[in-house]
Coordinates of C-alpha atoms and ligand atoms in Angstrom, one line a residue:
M252 CA 39.3 72.3 8.8
P253 CA 39.3 68.9 7.1
Y254 CA 40.7 65.7 8.8
R255 CA 44.5 65.6 9.0
S256 CA 46.1 62.2 9.5
P257 CA 48.1 62.0 12.7
V258 CA 51.3 61.0 10.9
A259 CA 53.7 62.8 13.2
E260 CA 52.1 61.2 16.3
L261 CA 52.4 57.7 14.9
R262 CA 56.0 58.4 14.0
F263 CA 56.7 59.7 17.5
I264 CA 55.1 56.6 19.0
L265 CA 57.0 54.1 16.8
D266 CA 60.2 56.0 17.4
K267 CA 60.2 56.8 21.1
V268 CA 57.2 55.3 22.9
V269 CA 56.7 51.8 21.5
P270 CA 59.9 51.6 19.4
L271 CA 59.7 49.7 16.1
A272 CA 63.5 49.4 16.2
P273 CA 63.6 45.8 17.7
V274 CA 61.3 44.7 14.9
A275 CA 63.4 46.3 12.2
A276 CA 66.4 44.6 13.8
T277 CA 65.0 41.2 12.8
E278 CA 66.1 39.6 9.5
K279 CA 62.5 39.3 8.4
F280 CA 61.7 43.0 8.8
S281 CA 65.1 44.6 8.1
E282 CA 63.5 46.8 5.5
A283 CA 61.3 48.5 8.1
T284 CA 63.8 51.3 8.7
S285 CA 62.7 54.7 9.9
D286 CA 62.9 56.0 6.3
T287 CA 60.4 53.3 5.3
V288 CA 58.1 54.2 8.2
E289 CA 58.2 57.8 7.2
A290 CA 57.5 57.1 3.6
I291 CA 54.7 54.7 4.3
L292 CA 52.9 56.9 6.8
T293 CA 53.4 60.1 4.8
E294 CA 52.0 58.5 1.6
A295 CA 49.1 56.8 3.5
G296 CA 48.3 60.1 5.2
K297 CA 48.1 61.9 1.8
L298 CA 45.6 59.3 0.6
C299 CA 43.5 59.5 3.7
D300 CA 43.4 63.3 3.8
G301 CA 43.0 63.9 0.1
V302 CA 40.8 60.9 -1.0
L303 CA 39.2 58.9 1.8
A304 CA 38.1 61.7 4.2
P305 CA 36.4 63.9 1.6
I306 CA 33.9 61.0 0.8
N307 CA 33.3 59.9 4.4
R308 CA 30.0 61.8 4.5
N309 CA 28.9 60.2 1.2
G310 CA 28.8 56.9 2.9
D311 CA 26.6 58.2 5.7
L312 CA 24.2 60.1 3.4
H313 CA 24.1 57.6 0.5
P314 CA 24.3 54.1 2.0
A315 CA 25.3 51.1 -0.1
K316 CA 22.3 49.7 -2.0
L317 CA 21.2 46.2 -3.1
E318 CA 20.2 46.4 -6.8
N319 CA 19.3 43.3 -8.8
G320 CA 21.3 41.1 -6.4
V321 CA 24.4 43.3 -6.5
V322 CA 25.6 45.7 -3.8
R323 CA 26.4 49.1 -5.2
A324 CA 28.8 51.1 -2.9
S325 CA 28.3 54.7 -1.9
P326 CA 29.3 57.4 -4.4
G327 CA 33.0 57.9 -4.8
F328 CA 33.9 54.7 -2.9
K329 CA 34.9 52.8 -6.0
E330 CA 37.3 55.5 -7.2
A331 CA 38.8 55.8 -3.7
F332 CA 39.1 52.0 -3.3
N333 CA 40.9 51.9 -6.7
Q334 CA 43.5 54.3 -5.2
I335 CA 43.8 52.1 -2.1
A336 CA 44.4 49.1 -4.3
E337 CA 46.8 50.8 -6.7
G338 CA 48.9 52.1 -3.8
G339 CA 49.3 48.5 -2.5
W340 CA 47.5 49.6 0.8
V341 CA 45.4 46.4 1.0
S342 CA 48.4 44.3 1.8
V343 CA 51.0 46.3 3.7
A344 CA 51.8 43.3 5.8
G345 CA 50.9 40.6 3.3
P346 CA 53.5 38.1 2.1
A347 CA 55.8 39.5 -0.5
E348 CA 55.9 36.2 -2.4
H349 CA 52.2 36.7 -3.1
G350 CA 52.2 40.4 -3.9
G351 CA 52.0 42.0 -0.4
M352 CA 54.5 44.6 0.8
G353 CA 55.9 42.1 3.4
L354 CA 56.2 44.9 6.0
P355 CA 55.6 44.4 9.7
L356 CA 52.0 44.2 10.9
T357 CA 52.7 47.3 13.0
L358 CA 52.9 49.4 9.9
A359 CA 49.7 48.0 8.5
I360 CA 48.0 48.7 11.9
A361 CA 49.3 52.3 11.8
V362 CA 48.0 52.8 8.3
N363 CA 44.7 51.3 9.4
D364 CA 44.5 53.9 12.2
L365 CA 44.9 56.7 9.7
M366 CA 42.3 55.1 7.2
A367 CA 39.7 54.5 9.9
G368 CA 39.9 58.1 11.0
A369 CA 39.4 59.2 7.4
N370 CA 36.6 56.8 6.4
I371 CA 35.8 53.9 8.7
A372 CA 33.1 52.4 6.4
L373 CA 35.3 52.1 3.3
H374 CA 38.3 51.1 5.4
L375 CA 36.4 48.0 6.7
H376 CA 36.6 46.6 3.1
P377 CA 40.4 46.3 2.9
L378 CA 40.6 45.5 6.6
L379 CA 38.6 42.3 6.1
T380 CA 40.7 41.3 3.1
Q381 CA 43.8 41.7 5.2
G382 CA 42.4 39.4 7.8
Q383 CA 41.5 36.8 5.1
I384 CA 45.0 37.0 3.6
D385 CA 46.4 36.3 7.1
A386 CA 44.1 33.3 7.6
L387 CA 44.9 31.8 4.2
E388 CA 48.7 32.4 4.7
H389 CA 48.7 30.4 7.9
H390 CA 46.1 27.7 7.2
A391 CA 45.3 27.2 3.4
S392 CA 46.9 24.7 1.0
D393 CA 49.6 26.0 -1.3
E394 CA 47.2 25.8 -4.2
L395 CA 44.6 28.0 -2.5
K396 CA 47.3 30.5 -1.4
A397 CA 48.7 30.8 -4.9
L398 CA 45.2 31.3 -6.4
Y399 CA 43.7 33.7 -3.9
I400 CA 46.3 35.7 -2.0
P401 CA 47.7 37.6 -5.0
K402 CA 44.3 38.7 -6.2
L403 CA 43.3 39.7 -2.6
A404 CA 46.5 41.5 -2.0
S405 CA 46.2 43.5 -5.2
G406 CA 42.7 44.5 -4.4
E407 CA 41.3 42.8 -7.5
W408 CA 39.2 40.6 -5.2
S409 CA 38.0 41.2 -1.6
G410 CA 37.5 39.0 1.5
T411 CA 34.8 38.6 4.0
M412 CA 34.3 36.6 7.2
N413 CA 31.1 34.6 7.7
L414 CA 30.6 33.5 11.3
T415 CA 27.4 35.0 12.5
E416 CA 24.0 33.3 12.1
P417 CA 20.7 34.4 13.7
Q418 CA 21.1 31.9 16.7
A419 CA 24.9 32.0 16.7
G420 CA 26.4 35.3 17.7
S421 CA 28.9 35.3 20.6
D422 CA 28.1 31.6 20.8
V423 CA 29.7 30.7 17.4
G424 CA 29.5 27.0 18.2
A425 CA 25.7 27.1 17.8
L426 CA 26.0 27.6 14.0
R427 CA 23.9 25.4 11.7
T428 CA 25.5 26.0 8.3
K429 CA 26.4 22.6 6.8
A430 CA 29.2 21.4 4.6
E431 CA 28.7 18.2 2.6
P432 CA 31.7 16.6 0.8
N433 CA 31.2 16.5 -3.0
G434 CA 33.6 13.6 -3.4
D435 CA 36.1 15.6 -5.5
G436 CA 37.8 17.5 -2.8
T437 CA 35.2 20.3 -2.8
Y438 CA 32.3 20.8 -0.5
S439 CA 28.6 22.0 -0.8
I440 CA 27.9 24.8 1.7
T441 CA 24.3 25.4 2.8
G442 CA 23.0 27.9 5.3
Q443 CA 22.3 31.5 6.2
K444 CA 24.7 34.0 7.6
I445 CA 23.7 37.4 8.9
F446 CA 25.6 40.7 9.5
I447 CA 28.2 40.0 6.9
S448 CA 30.2 43.2 6.3
W449 CA 30.9 44.0 2.6
G450 CA 29.3 40.6 1.8
D451 CA 29.0 41.8 -1.7
N452 CA 30.2 44.9 -3.6
D453 CA 31.0 46.4 -6.9
L454 CA 34.4 47.6 -6.0
V455 CA 36.0 44.3 -7.0
S456 CA 35.5 41.5 -9.5
N457 CA 35.1 38.7 -7.0
V458 CA 34.1 38.4 -3.4
C459 CA 35.8 35.6 -1.4
H460 CA 33.9 34.4 1.6
L461 CA 35.5 32.5 4.4
V462 CA 32.6 30.6 5.9
L463 CA 32.4 28.6 9.1
A464 CA 30.3 25.4 8.6
R465 CA 29.9 22.0 10.1
L466 CA 30.9 18.8 8.3
P467 CA 28.5 15.8 8.6
D468 CA 30.8 14.2 11.2
G469 CA 31.4 17.5 13.1
V470 CA 30.6 17.3 16.8
P471 CA 28.3 20.0 18.2
G472 CA 29.9 23.2 19.5
T473 CA 33.1 24.9 18.3
K474 CA 35.1 21.7 18.1
G475 CA 33.1 20.5 15.1
I476 CA 33.4 23.6 13.0
S477 CA 35.4 23.8 9.7
L478 CA 36.4 26.7 7.6
F479 CA 35.7 27.0 3.8
M480 CA 36.7 29.4 1.0
V481 CA 33.5 30.1 -0.9
P482 CA 34.0 32.5 -3.8
K483 CA 31.2 34.5 -5.4
F484 CA 32.5 33.5 -8.8
I485 CA 34.3 30.1 -9.1
P486 CA 37.8 30.8 -10.5
D487 CA 38.3 29.3 -14.0
E488 CA 41.4 27.3 -15.1
N489 CA 43.2 30.6 -15.5
G490 CA 42.3 31.9 -12.1
N491 CA 39.8 34.4 -13.4
P492 CA 36.2 34.8 -12.0
G493 CA 34.2 32.1 -13.8
V494 CA 30.7 30.7 -13.2
A495 CA 28.6 32.2 -10.4
N496 CA 28.5 30.2 -7.2
T497 CA 25.1 29.4 -5.6
L498 CA 25.1 32.1 -3.0
K499 CA 23.4 35.4 -2.8
V500 CA 22.8 38.5 -0.7
V501 CA 19.2 38.3 0.6
S502 CA 19.1 41.9 2.1
L503 CA 21.1 44.7 3.6
E504 CA 20.6 45.7 7.2
H505 CA 19.4 49.3 8.1
K506 CA 21.9 50.4 10.7
M507 CA 22.4 53.3 13.2
G508 CA 25.7 54.1 11.5
L509 CA 28.5 52.8 9.3
H510 CA 26.1 53.2 6.4
G511 CA 28.8 53.2 3.8
S512 CA 29.6 49.6 4.7
P513 CA 27.0 47.2 3.4
T514 CA 26.0 44.6 6.1
C515 CA 24.5 41.6 4.3
V516 CA 22.2 38.7 5.1
M517 CA 23.9 35.9 3.0
S518 CA 22.3 32.7 1.7
F519 CA 24.6 29.8 0.7
E520 CA 22.6 27.3 -1.3
G521 CA 24.8 24.3 -1.9
A522 CA 27.6 26.7 -2.8
K523 CA 30.9 25.2 -3.8
G524 CA 33.7 25.6 -1.2
W525 CA 37.2 24.5 -0.4
L526 CA 38.4 23.5 3.0
V527 CA 40.9 25.9 4.7
G528 CA 42.9 24.1 7.4
G529 CA 42.0 20.6 8.5
P530 CA 38.5 19.2 9.0
H531 CA 37.0 20.5 12.3
K532 CA 39.9 23.0 12.7
G533 CA 37.9 25.9 11.6
M534 CA 38.0 27.9 14.8
A535 CA 41.8 27.8 14.9
A536 CA 41.9 29.1 11.4
M537 CA 39.2 31.7 11.9
F538 CA 41.0 32.8 15.1
T539 CA 44.0 33.9 13.0
M540 CA 41.6 36.2 11.1
M541 CA 39.8 37.3 14.2
N542 CA 42.9 38.2 16.2
N543 CA 44.2 40.3 13.3
A544 CA 40.7 41.9 13.0
R545 CA 40.4 42.5 16.7
L546 CA 43.5 44.7 16.8
N547 CA 42.3 46.4 13.7
V548 CA 38.9 47.1 15.1
G549 CA 40.7 48.5 18.2
V550 CA 42.5 51.0 15.9
E551 CA 39.2 51.7 14.1
G552 CA 38.1 53.1 17.5
V553 CA 41.4 55.1 17.8
G554 CA 41.0 56.5 14.3
I555 CA 37.5 57.7 15.0
A556 CA 38.6 59.2 18.3
E557 CA 41.2 61.1 16.4
A558 CA 38.8 62.4 13.8
A559 CA 36.1 63.3 16.4
Y560 CA 38.8 65.1 18.5
Q561 CA 40.0 67.2 15.6
K562 CA 36.5 68.3 14.8
A563 CA 35.8 69.2 18.4
L564 CA 39.1 71.1 18.8
E565 CA 38.3 73.2 15.8
Y566 CA 34.8 74.0 16.9
A567 CA 35.8 74.9 20.4
Q568 CA 38.2 77.6 19.1
D569 CA 35.5 79.1 16.8
R570 CA 32.5 79.0 19.0
V571 CA 32.1 82.0 21.3
Q572 CA 29.9 81.9 24.3
F573 CA 31.0 84.8 26.5
K574 CA 34.5 83.9 25.1
P575 CA 35.7 81.1 22.8
I576 CA 34.4 78.0 24.5
I577 CA 37.9 76.4 24.5
E578 CA 38.6 78.9 27.3
H579 CA 36.0 77.4 29.6
A580 CA 37.5 75.0 32.1
D581 CA 35.0 72.3 31.5
V582 CA 35.5 72.4 27.7
R583 CA 39.3 72.4 28.2
R584 CA 38.9 69.3 30.4
M585 CA 36.9 67.5 27.8
L586 CA 39.4 68.3 25.1
A587 CA 42.5 67.4 27.2
E588 CA 41.0 64.1 28.3
M589 CA 39.8 63.2 24.7
R590 CA 43.4 63.8 23.5
A591 CA 45.0 61.9 26.4
E592 CA 42.7 58.9 25.9
T593 CA 43.4 58.8 22.2
F594 CA 47.1 58.8 22.7
A595 CA 46.9 56.0 25.3
A596 CA 44.7 53.8 23.2
R597 CA 46.9 54.4 20.1
S598 CA 50.0 53.5 22.0
I599 CA 48.5 50.3 23.5
A600 CA 47.4 49.2 20.0
M601 CA 50.9 49.8 18.6
A602 CA 52.5 47.9 21.6
C603 CA 50.2 45.0 20.7
A604 CA 51.3 45.1 17.0
V605 CA 55.0 45.3 17.9
A606 CA 54.6 42.3 20.2
I607 CA 52.9 40.3 17.4
D608 CA 55.7 41.2 15.0
L609 CA 58.4 40.2 17.5
G610 CA 56.6 37.0 18.3
H611 CA 56.6 36.1 14.6
A612 CA 59.9 37.5 13.3
A613 CA 62.1 36.8 16.3
N614 CA 60.2 33.6 17.2
D615 CA 59.9 35.1 20.7
A616 CA 57.4 33.1 22.8
A617 CA 57.3 35.8 25.6
Q618 CA 56.4 38.5 23.0
A619 CA 53.8 36.2 21.5
A620 CA 52.2 35.8 25.0
R621 CA 52.3 39.5 25.4
A622 CA 50.6 40.0 22.1
A623 CA 47.9 37.6 23.2
L624 CA 47.4 39.4 26.5
L625 CA 47.3 42.8 24.8
T626 CA 44.9 41.9 21.9
P627 CA 41.6 42.0 24.0
I628 CA 42.8 45.2 25.8
A629 CA 43.7 46.9 22.5
K630 CA 40.3 45.9 21.0
A631 CA 38.1 46.9 23.9
Y632 CA 39.9 50.0 25.1
G633 CA 40.5 51.3 21.5
T634 CA 36.8 51.0 20.7
Q635 CA 35.7 52.3 24.2
T636 CA 37.9 55.3 23.5
G637 CA 36.3 55.8 20.1
M638 CA 32.9 55.8 21.6
W639 CA 33.8 58.0 24.6
V640 CA 35.7 60.6 22.6
S641 CA 33.0 60.8 19.9
D642 CA 30.4 61.2 22.6
Q643 CA 32.5 64.0 24.2
G644 CA 33.0 65.5 20.7
I645 CA 29.2 65.9 20.5
Q646 CA 29.2 67.5 24.0
V647 CA 31.8 70.0 23.0
H648 CA 29.6 71.0 20.0
G649 CA 26.6 71.6 22.2
G650 CA 23.3 71.5 20.3
M651 CA 25.2 71.6 17.0
G652 CA 26.7 68.2 17.9
F653 CA 23.1 66.8 17.8
I654 CA 22.6 68.3 14.3
E655 CA 23.8 66.0 11.6
E656 CA 25.5 68.8 9.4
T657 CA 28.5 69.1 11.7
G658 CA 29.4 65.5 11.3
A659 CA 30.1 65.0 15.0
A660 CA 27.1 62.7 15.3
Q661 CA 28.3 60.5 12.4
F662 CA 31.5 59.6 14.3
Y663 CA 29.4 58.6 17.3
R664 CA 27.0 56.5 15.2
D665 CA 29.7 54.9 13.1
V666 CA 32.0 53.9 15.9
R667 CA 29.3 52.3 18.1
V668 CA 29.4 48.9 16.4
T669 CA 33.2 48.5 17.0
A670 CA 32.4 47.6 20.7
I671 CA 30.1 44.9 19.4
Y672 CA 31.6 43.2 16.3
E673 CA 34.8 41.0 16.4
G674 CA 33.6 39.7 19.8
T675 CA 31.8 42.2 22.0
N676 CA 33.9 44.1 24.5
G677 CA 32.4 41.9 27.3
I678 CA 33.7 38.8 25.4
Q679 CA 37.1 40.5 25.0
A680 CA 37.3 41.1 28.8
M681 CA 36.3 37.5 29.6
D682 CA 39.1 36.4 27.2
L683 CA 41.6 38.6 29.2
V684 CA 40.6 37.3 32.6
G685 CA 40.0 33.7 31.4
R686 CA 42.1 32.3 28.6
K687 CA 44.8 34.9 28.9
M688 CA 45.3 34.1 32.6
M689 CA 45.7 30.4 32.0
D690 CA 49.5 31.0 32.3
Q691 CA 48.7 31.9 36.0
G692 CA 49.3 35.6 35.2
A693 CA 52.9 35.1 33.8
A694 CA 52.5 37.4 30.8
A695 CA 50.6 40.0 32.8
F696 CA 53.3 39.9 35.6
A697 CA 56.1 40.2 33.1
L698 CA 54.4 43.2 31.5
L699 CA 53.7 44.9 34.8
D700 CA 57.2 44.3 36.1
E701 CA 58.4 46.1 33.0
V702 CA 56.0 49.0 33.6
M703 CA 57.3 49.3 37.2
L704 CA 61.0 49.2 36.1
D705 CA 60.4 51.7 33.4
A706 CA 58.7 54.1 35.9
K707 CA 61.7 53.7 38.3
A708 CA 64.1 54.6 35.6
A709 CA 62.0 57.6 34.3
T710 CA 64.0 60.7 34.9
G711 CA 62.6 64.2 35.5
F712 CA 59.0 63.1 36.2
A713 CA 59.3 61.6 39.7
D714 CA 55.8 62.5 40.8
L715 CA 54.1 61.0 37.7
A716 CA 56.5 58.0 37.8
T717 CA 55.5 57.2 41.4
D718 CA 51.8 57.2 40.5
V719 CA 52.5 54.8 37.6
E720 CA 54.6 52.5 39.7
K721 CA 52.0 52.4 42.5
A722 CA 49.1 51.7 40.1
A723 CA 51.1 48.9 38.3
S724 CA 51.9 47.4 41.7
A725 CA 48.2 47.6 42.7
L726 CA 47.2 45.9 39.4
R727 CA 49.8 43.2 40.1
A728 CA 48.1 42.5 43.4
H729 CA 44.7 42.6 41.7
V730 CA 45.8 39.9 39.2
E731 CA 46.9 37.8 42.2
T732 CA 43.4 38.2 43.7
L733 CA 41.7 37.5 40.4
L734 CA 43.7 34.2 40.0
K735 CA 42.1 33.0 43.3
Q736 CA 38.5 34.0 42.2
D737 CA 36.1 31.4 40.7
T738 CA 35.1 31.8 37.1
Q739 CA 31.8 33.5 37.8
D740 CA 33.4 36.1 40.1
R741 CA 36.2 36.7 37.6
F742 CA 33.7 37.2 34.7
A743 CA 31.6 39.6 36.8
G744 CA 34.7 41.8 37.1
A745 CA 36.1 41.2 33.6
V746 CA 35.3 44.6 32.1
P747 CA 36.6 46.6 35.1
T748 CA 39.8 44.5 35.1
L749 CA 40.3 45.2 31.5
M750 CA 39.9 48.9 32.1
A751 CA 42.3 48.8 35.0
F752 CA 44.9 47.2 32.6
A753 CA 44.2 49.9 30.0
R754 CA 44.6 52.7 32.5
V755 CA 47.9 51.4 33.8
L756 CA 49.3 50.7 30.4
G757 CA 48.0 54.1 29.1
A758 CA 49.8 55.8 32.0
H759 CA 52.9 53.9 31.3
F760 CA 53.0 55.0 27.6
H761 CA 52.2 58.6 28.6
L762 CA 55.1 58.6 31.0
R763 CA 57.4 57.3 28.3
A764 CA 56.2 60.0 25.9
A765 CA 56.8 62.7 28.6
V766 CA 60.3 61.5 29.2
A767 CA 61.1 61.3 25.5
A768 CA 59.6 64.7 24.6
G769 CA 61.0 66.3 27.8
E770 CA 59.8 68.7 30.5
G771 CA 57.5 71.5 29.3
S772 CA 56.6 69.6 26.1
A773 CA 52.9 69.1 25.0
Y774 CA 53.3 65.3 25.6
A775 CA 54.6 65.9 29.2
K776 CA 51.5 68.1 29.9
L777 CA 49.3 65.5 28.3
A778 CA 50.9 62.8 30.5
Q779 CA 50.1 64.9 33.6
V780 CA 46.4 65.0 32.5
Y781 CA 46.2 61.3 31.9
I782 CA 48.1 60.2 35.0
K783 CA 46.5 62.6 37.5
R784 CA 42.9 62.5 36.2
L785 CA 42.4 59.2 34.4
L786 CA 44.8 56.7 35.9
P787 CA 43.0 56.9 39.4
Q788 CA 40.0 55.3 37.7
A789 CA 42.1 52.1 37.7
Y790 CA 41.6 51.9 41.5
A791 CA 37.8 52.2 41.2
S792 CA 37.8 49.5 38.5
M793 CA 39.9 47.1 40.6
T794 CA 37.6 47.7 43.6
E795 CA 34.6 46.9 41.4
A796 CA 36.2 43.8 39.9
E797 CA 37.0 42.3 43.3
V798 CA 33.3 42.5 44.5
G799 CA 32.6 39.3 42.6
A800 CA 29.3 38.1 41.3
A801 CA 27.2 37.4 44.4
D802 CA 25.5 40.8 44.6
L803 CA 24.6 40.6 40.9
Y804 CA 22.8 37.3 41.3
A805 CA 21.3 38.2 44.6
L806 CA 19.1 40.4 42.5
S807 CA 16.7 37.9 40.9
V808 CA 15.3 38.5 37.4
E809 CA 12.1 39.5 39.2
D810 CA 14.0 42.0 41.4
L811 CA 15.5 43.5 38.2
A812 CA 12.0 44.1 37.0
I813 CA 11.0 46.4 39.9
Ligands
FAD71 C1 27.5 46.3 11.5 C2 27.9 44.9 11.9 C3 28.8 44.3 11.1 C4 29.2 42.9 11.4 N1 30.0 42.3 10.5 C5 30.2 40.9 10.7 C6 30.9 40.1 9.7 O1 31.5 40.7 8.8 N2 31.0 38.8 9.9 C7 30.4 38.2 10.9 O2 30.5 36.9 11.0 N3 29.7 38.9 11.9 C8 29.6 40.2 11.8 N4 28.9 40.9 12.7 C9 28.2 40.2 13.8 C10 28.9 40.5 15.1 O3 30.2 39.9 15.2 C11 28.0 40.0 16.3 O4 26.9 41.0 16.3 C12 28.7 40.0 17.6 O5 29.6 38.9 17.6 C13 27.7 39.8 18.8 O6 26.8 38.7 18.5 P1 25.2 39.0 18.7 O7 24.9 40.2 17.9 O8 24.5 37.8 18.4 O9 25.1 39.4 20.2 P2 24.9 38.3 21.4 O10 25.9 37.3 21.3 O11 23.4 37.9 21.4 O12 25.2 39.2 22.6 C14 24.3 40.1 23.3 C15 24.9 40.5 24.6 O13 25.2 39.4 25.5 C16 26.5 39.3 25.8 N5 27.0 37.9 25.8 C17 26.7 37.0 24.9 N6 27.3 35.8 25.3 C18 27.9 36.1 26.5 C19 28.7 35.3 27.4 N7 29.0 34.0 27.1 N8 29.2 35.9 28.5 C20 28.9 37.2 28.7 N9 28.2 38.0 27.9 C21 27.7 37.4 26.8 C22 27.3 40.1 24.8 O14 28.5 40.7 25.2 C23 26.3 41.2 24.5 O15 26.4 42.3 25.4 C24 28.5 42.3 12.5 C25 27.6 42.9 13.3 C26 27.3 44.2 13.0 C27 26.2 44.9 13.8

């Protein structure tokens, strides 16, 4: 059976579990009624099922190629992208005055969940453009906005983000790309960037690079970095692609997966660029793009989890070993846990998106703080779920999972990078226990208090509610312990702490779904699986996180080599 977009589940989540209603109640998003949600998700679902999913395998088997300096996308990608662009799907949340739909980010994230499940490699193309539109909207001059955003929003042009250099990965501040003022308000950008997704392509008529570089008076480290718009073709006086800029794709990387998305080594050779945001304010501007992209990468994981689960579920019903393998308890366990994890990760991502929308539209500082807290969790847990579910998907297939024809392995290979790009999951976890705790835990405590109150009020599921309340209370105590730890100890426990948050929040949303769907419903049974089998892992994670760093460093580098 081909991929089917989980439209009904997203509607259920936005209706009952993480309601979009408070967002639709704001003046800015009054058009986001439940009819709009239904229309958007249904139409996006049709595009995903009918157009994007059928060419997903093409990307894997026929990777993008570099030919005479131009990147040629995989077969069928251009035609499919044209439909994405024509439907307005590049800019669901983009500003209406510049050609976007002007809908809440939550809807864009929901659509991205569907698209990533259908074809993650192609979906990365509009995803990066969306992030670029967001960065320009918040930081670019009116002139740059008017010139670039409409073309990006329509899908005529595409956007990339250029941070990484050979010596500057997680440590972005180590970058060496230079920007020299030309004296006419433009800049000459020189340097090499690596791993640039969709750094060139023949799906659009211009590729717009947002490039991090250092001005001559930029101090070392992140504080001296500025952001520049560097287009492949310099727009002429009518805003059409004009002369070629002095930049090129040097080569494409050979990757373990995500073959349909070209990953480029880029060379900027005195290329003409325009400053976005103030001098030396590049990281702030890029963070707008990265935060958007982090949540989107989280839902890439969720989308792949969905697709991998659907494939495994189908196979488990067809494959007979003594009896259909779905009747074996261990296979049933794998499927139930895959489904429960996917629902939890999807709900957390939607909760993050709703908080972002409320922060913006209602100017609600508490919601903005919640969004900031949830972003690293949504990114790391969403991608972790994508990896884990696709791994289990292979296991359900047995030997056939290891054979490429089934497609189970492609999900596993494609999703692996999501835990690495947009800030590795380790970096996300450090952000959670570091920067996001600079409020002395205020945002975390507010959220956990709400989880506990919600559990107290849950009717009909006393046993599950007690488990959720206890775990949230234990996590509250863990945050208090964490706040007393020194940085090294905190960082040693960062990933387990993030997973404890994910488990408690996942259980919280499962409980809400159970209450909304009612006793005996599939969601109530799924909540039972998550809360009784997966939530207890939160305690092990907290125990690990509180060990600190001493034992890790007691093992010297020589000891590690035994
Ligand atoms: C397919 C693909 C597409 C990509 N697309 C883009 C793109 O479009 N634009 C772009 O700019 N980049 C892109 N990247 C680059 C990506 O963002 C980086 O690979 C990522 O940020 C990690 O950097 P790195 O590879 O240098 O790893 P490193 O930074 O060398 O990290 C190696 C390991 O060390 C850990 N580590 C590093 N520093 C710390 C620290 N301070 N504390 C704790 N642990 C640490 C990491 O978590 C990781 O486990 C892409 C990469 C890939 C593979």
